[in-house]
């Protein structure tokens, strides 16, 4: 099988290089049947943010999956979701995500909490290996990308995932129009 790749990145089979991803990501990959189709690529950690990475490595912005964590409350219960959208869009937090979470107001989870609760680094949060109570919402358009670039839980690497496999992640909810 051919690993997902881009010309300026060296793709490695992620299951043979779990040391390049955060521990919760490694644990999730070890039990995900589609993990054999996933590559990991080392990057300069100073280039982990999408704009810097896509420019430095000449990557298509539409292939980058940005993951933001959103939260809200309803009757005292906190509801949290990771939203994965193409980097050339923004998550529709105020309308679509708020409605999906069934909360009055949806806001971005404080970065310190997102890092602490996910066990991942800022700039590396990914939908792979998130805490069980969090919902994982993925924009339907990402599934049509041949390769989606995702965080790996750490800033020094990225995951390359076939778009079609992204919809097979455990717990993923594919949402049309999540990114606007």
mmCIF file of C-alpha atoms in Angstrom:
data_model
loop_
_atom_site.group_PDB
_atom_site.id
_atom_site.type_symbol
_atom_site.label_atom_id
_atom_site.label_comp_id
_atom_site.label_asym_id
_atom_site.label_seq_id
_atom_site.Cartn_x
_atom_site.Cartn_y
_atom_site.Cartn_z
ATOM 1 C CA UNK A 1 0.000 0.000 0.000
ATOM 2 C CA UNK A 2 1.201 3.520 -0.808
ATOM 3 C CA UNK A 3 1.301 5.910 2.124
ATOM 4 C CA UNK A 4 -0.279 9.339 1.793
ATOM 5 C CA UNK A 5 2.395 11.868 0.902
ATOM 6 C CA UNK A 6 3.350 15.315 -0.332
ATOM 7 C CA UNK A 7 6.536 16.032 -2.312
ATOM 8 C CA UNK A 8 8.356 18.082 0.343
ATOM 9 C CA UNK A 9 7.586 15.774 3.288
ATOM 10 C CA UNK A 10 9.000 12.332 4.143
ATOM 11 C CA UNK A 11 6.085 9.997 4.878
ATOM 12 C CA UNK A 12 6.654 7.232 7.405
ATOM 13 C CA UNK A 13 4.160 4.528 8.444
ATOM 14 C CA UNK A 14 2.720 5.916 11.660
ATOM 15 C CA UNK A 15 2.346 2.514 13.318
ATOM 16 C CA UNK A 16 6.127 2.046 13.007
ATOM 17 C CA UNK A 17 6.821 5.536 14.393
ATOM 18 C CA UNK A 18 4.413 6.046 17.284
ATOM 19 C CA UNK A 19 7.228 7.871 19.110
ATOM 20 C CA UNK A 20 6.515 10.819 16.774
ATOM 21 C CA UNK A 21 2.974 11.348 18.103
ATOM 22 C CA UNK A 22 1.456 12.213 21.497
ATOM 23 C CA UNK A 23 0.623 9.259 23.794
ATOM 24 C CA UNK A 24 -3.190 9.542 23.422
ATOM 25 C CA UNK A 25 -2.773 9.653 19.644
ATOM 26 C CA UNK A 26 -0.531 6.570 19.703
ATOM 27 C CA UNK A 27 -3.080 4.695 21.827
ATOM 28 C CA UNK A 28 -5.939 5.592 19.452
ATOM 29 C CA UNK A 29 -3.928 4.664 16.357
ATOM 30 C CA UNK A 30 -3.000 1.274 17.834
ATOM 31 C CA UNK A 31 -6.674 0.275 17.877
ATOM 32 C CA UNK A 32 -7.924 2.028 14.718
ATOM 33 C CA UNK A 33 -8.267 -0.396 11.778
ATOM 34 C CA UNK A 34 -7.456 2.338 9.206
ATOM 35 C CA UNK A 35 -4.186 3.339 10.929
ATOM 36 C CA UNK A 36 -2.180 1.297 8.421
ATOM 37 C CA UNK A 37 -3.165 3.882 5.800
ATOM 38 C CA UNK A 38 -1.830 6.782 7.903
ATOM 39 C CA UNK A 39 1.581 8.402 7.552
ATOM 40 C CA UNK A 40 3.464 10.615 9.983
ATOM 41 C CA UNK A 41 5.848 13.327 8.823
ATOM 42 C CA UNK A 42 8.392 15.202 10.889
ATOM 43 C CA UNK A 43 8.251 18.984 10.634
ATOM 44 C CA UNK A 44 10.004 21.953 12.182
ATOM 45 C CA UNK A 45 7.952 22.640 15.362
ATOM 46 C CA UNK A 46 8.208 26.371 14.675
ATOM 47 C CA UNK A 47 6.186 25.708 11.514
ATOM 48 C CA UNK A 48 3.366 23.722 13.161
ATOM 49 C CA UNK A 49 0.771 26.455 12.654
ATOM 50 C CA UNK A 50 -1.143 25.951 9.408
ATOM 51 C CA UNK A 51 -0.188 29.137 7.559
ATOM 52 C CA UNK A 52 3.525 28.727 8.290
ATOM 53 C CA UNK A 53 3.509 25.006 7.505
ATOM 54 C CA UNK A 54 1.621 25.249 4.219
ATOM 55 C CA UNK A 55 3.899 28.053 3.023
ATOM 56 C CA UNK A 56 7.163 26.400 4.108
ATOM 57 C CA UNK A 57 6.340 22.954 2.711
ATOM 58 C CA UNK A 58 4.296 24.142 -0.313
ATOM 59 C CA UNK A 59 1.141 22.312 0.821
ATOM 60 C CA UNK A 60 -2.438 22.918 -0.341
ATOM 61 C CA UNK A 61 -4.431 24.849 2.257
ATOM 62 C CA UNK A 62 -7.582 22.851 1.426
ATOM 63 C CA UNK A 63 -5.810 19.625 2.472
ATOM 64 C CA UNK A 64 -5.052 20.930 5.966
ATOM 65 C CA UNK A 65 -7.569 19.933 8.612
ATOM 66 C CA UNK A 66 -7.686 22.476 11.425
ATOM 67 C CA UNK A 67 -9.012 21.187 14.738
ATOM 68 C CA UNK A 68 -10.637 23.636 17.150
ATOM 69 C CA UNK A 69 -12.225 22.715 20.457
ATOM 70 C CA UNK A 70 -15.582 24.301 21.295
ATOM 71 C CA UNK A 71 -17.608 24.125 24.471
ATOM 72 C CA UNK A 72 -20.934 25.271 25.878
ATOM 73 C CA UNK A 73 -23.320 24.552 28.728
ATOM 74 C CA UNK A 74 -26.892 23.363 28.915
ATOM 75 C CA UNK A 75 -28.660 22.916 32.263
ATOM 76 C CA UNK A 76 -25.300 22.961 34.051
ATOM 77 C CA UNK A 77 -23.804 20.255 31.816
ATOM 78 C CA UNK A 78 -20.696 21.149 29.822
ATOM 79 C CA UNK A 79 -20.698 19.905 26.232
ATOM 80 C CA UNK A 80 -17.443 19.874 24.290
ATOM 81 C CA UNK A 81 -16.670 19.097 20.669
ATOM 82 C CA UNK A 82 -13.580 19.074 18.498
ATOM 83 C CA UNK A 83 -14.412 20.559 15.110
ATOM 84 C CA UNK A 84 -12.216 19.670 12.132
ATOM 85 C CA UNK A 85 -12.544 21.909 9.096
ATOM 86 C CA UNK A 86 -10.485 22.676 6.018
ATOM 87 C CA UNK A 87 -7.929 25.377 6.742
ATOM 88 C CA UNK A 88 -9.421 27.587 4.047
ATOM 89 C CA UNK A 89 -12.671 27.762 6.084
ATOM 90 C CA UNK A 90 -13.729 28.510 9.649
ATOM 91 C CA UNK A 91 -15.922 26.343 11.836
ATOM 92 C CA UNK A 92 -19.507 27.625 11.984
ATOM 93 C CA UNK A 93 -19.417 27.837 15.783
ATOM 94 C CA UNK A 94 -22.182 30.374 16.407
ATOM 95 C CA UNK A 95 -24.892 28.611 14.435
ATOM 96 C CA UNK A 96 -24.177 25.032 13.383
ATOM 97 C CA UNK A 97 -21.922 23.846 16.235
ATOM 98 C CA UNK A 98 -24.020 25.629 18.857
ATOM 99 C CA UNK A 99 -27.087 23.827 17.513
ATOM 100 C CA UNK A 100 -25.352 20.441 17.359
ATOM 101 C CA UNK A 101 -24.219 20.814 20.964
ATOM 102 C CA UNK A 102 -27.678 22.116 21.913
ATOM 103 C CA UNK A 103 -26.228 24.966 23.962
ATOM 104 C CA UNK A 104 -27.211 28.597 24.257
ATOM 105 C CA UNK A 105 -23.687 29.866 23.569
ATOM 106 C CA UNK A 106 -20.684 28.031 22.131
ATOM 107 C CA UNK A 107 -17.157 29.311 22.759
ATOM 108 C CA UNK A 108 -13.654 28.087 22.106
ATOM 109 C CA UNK A 109 -12.324 26.010 24.998
ATOM 110 C CA UNK A 110 -9.442 27.803 26.707
ATOM 111 C CA UNK A 111 -6.172 26.579 25.190
ATOM 112 C CA UNK A 112 -4.763 25.606 28.582
ATOM 113 C CA UNK A 113 -7.764 23.349 29.224
ATOM 114 C CA UNK A 114 -7.706 21.907 25.702
ATOM 115 C CA UNK A 115 -4.021 21.025 26.115
ATOM 116 C CA UNK A 116 -4.457 19.590 29.610
ATOM 117 C CA UNK A 117 -7.595 17.564 28.890
ATOM 118 C CA UNK A 118 -6.458 16.230 25.505
ATOM 119 C CA UNK A 119 -2.887 15.393 26.535
ATOM 120 C CA UNK A 120 -1.739 17.123 23.338
ATOM 121 C CA UNK A 121 0.352 20.202 22.616
ATOM 122 C CA UNK A 122 -0.970 23.576 21.500
ATOM 123 C CA UNK A 123 -0.724 23.581 17.712
ATOM 124 C CA UNK A 124 -0.878 19.799 17.546
ATOM 125 C CA UNK A 125 -4.409 18.951 18.722
ATOM 126 C CA UNK A 126 -5.952 16.364 16.437
ATOM 127 C CA UNK A 127 -9.234 14.444 16.254
ATOM 128 C CA UNK A 128 -7.279 11.212 16.806
ATOM 129 C CA UNK A 129 -7.216 10.205 20.475
ATOM 130 C CA UNK A 130 -9.390 12.888 22.056
ATOM 131 C CA UNK A 131 -11.100 12.315 25.427
ATOM 132 C CA UNK A 132 -14.192 10.090 25.231
ATOM 133 C CA UNK A 133 -16.787 12.621 26.336
ATOM 134 C CA UNK A 134 -15.812 15.030 23.535
ATOM 135 C CA UNK A 135 -17.742 14.851 20.303
ATOM 136 C CA UNK A 136 -15.669 14.876 17.113
ATOM 137 C CA UNK A 137 -17.274 16.815 14.273
ATOM 138 C CA UNK A 138 -15.619 16.644 10.842
ATOM 139 C CA UNK A 139 -16.542 18.778 7.841
ATOM 140 C CA UNK A 140 -17.831 16.529 5.073
ATOM 141 C CA UNK A 141 -15.582 18.225 2.470
ATOM 142 C CA UNK A 142 -12.450 16.814 4.115
ATOM 143 C CA UNK A 143 -13.564 13.290 3.240
ATOM 144 C CA UNK A 144 -13.207 14.185 -0.438
ATOM 145 C CA UNK A 145 -9.552 15.213 -0.084
ATOM 146 C CA UNK A 146 -7.048 12.554 -1.228
ATOM 147 C CA UNK A 147 -4.840 13.395 1.790
ATOM 148 C CA UNK A 148 -5.717 15.411 4.897
ATOM 149 C CA UNK A 149 -2.963 16.930 7.027
ATOM 150 C CA UNK A 150 -3.802 16.724 10.735
ATOM 151 C CA UNK A 151 -2.009 17.410 13.963
ATOM 152 C CA UNK A 152 -0.278 14.503 15.662
ATOM 153 C CA UNK A 153 -0.701 15.705 19.226
ATOM 154 C CA UNK A 154 2.775 17.276 19.153
ATOM 155 C CA UNK A 155 4.168 20.239 17.211
ATOM 156 C CA UNK A 156 7.088 18.353 15.657
ATOM 157 C CA UNK A 157 5.043 16.146 13.347
ATOM 158 C CA UNK A 158 1.799 15.866 11.387
ATOM 159 C CA UNK A 159 -0.414 12.982 10.358
ATOM 160 C CA UNK A 160 -1.305 12.402 6.714
ATOM 161 C CA UNK A 161 -4.656 10.634 6.500
ATOM 162 C CA UNK A 162 -6.651 9.631 3.414
ATOM 163 C CA UNK A 163 -9.747 11.827 3.467
ATOM 164 C CA UNK A 164 -12.035 8.823 3.147
ATOM 165 C CA UNK A 165 -10.460 7.240 6.249
ATOM 166 C CA UNK A 166 -11.058 10.367 8.323
ATOM 167 C CA UNK A 167 -14.758 9.567 8.399
ATOM 168 C CA UNK A 168 -13.934 6.135 9.847
ATOM 169 C CA UNK A 169 -12.290 7.481 13.004
ATOM 170 C CA UNK A 170 -14.105 6.150 16.075
ATOM 171 C CA UNK A 171 -16.803 8.559 17.219
ATOM 172 C CA UNK A 172 -16.537 10.906 14.238
ATOM 173 C CA UNK A 173 -19.690 12.696 13.150
ATOM 174 C CA UNK A 174 -19.462 13.895 9.548
ATOM 175 C CA UNK A 175 -21.168 17.287 9.290
ATOM 176 C CA UNK A 176 -22.028 18.960 5.961
ATOM 177 C CA UNK A 177 -21.212 22.677 6.006
ATOM 178 C CA UNK A 178 -19.249 22.612 9.273
ATOM 179 C CA UNK A 179 -16.662 24.909 7.717
ATOM 180 C CA UNK A 180 -17.791 28.155 6.118
#
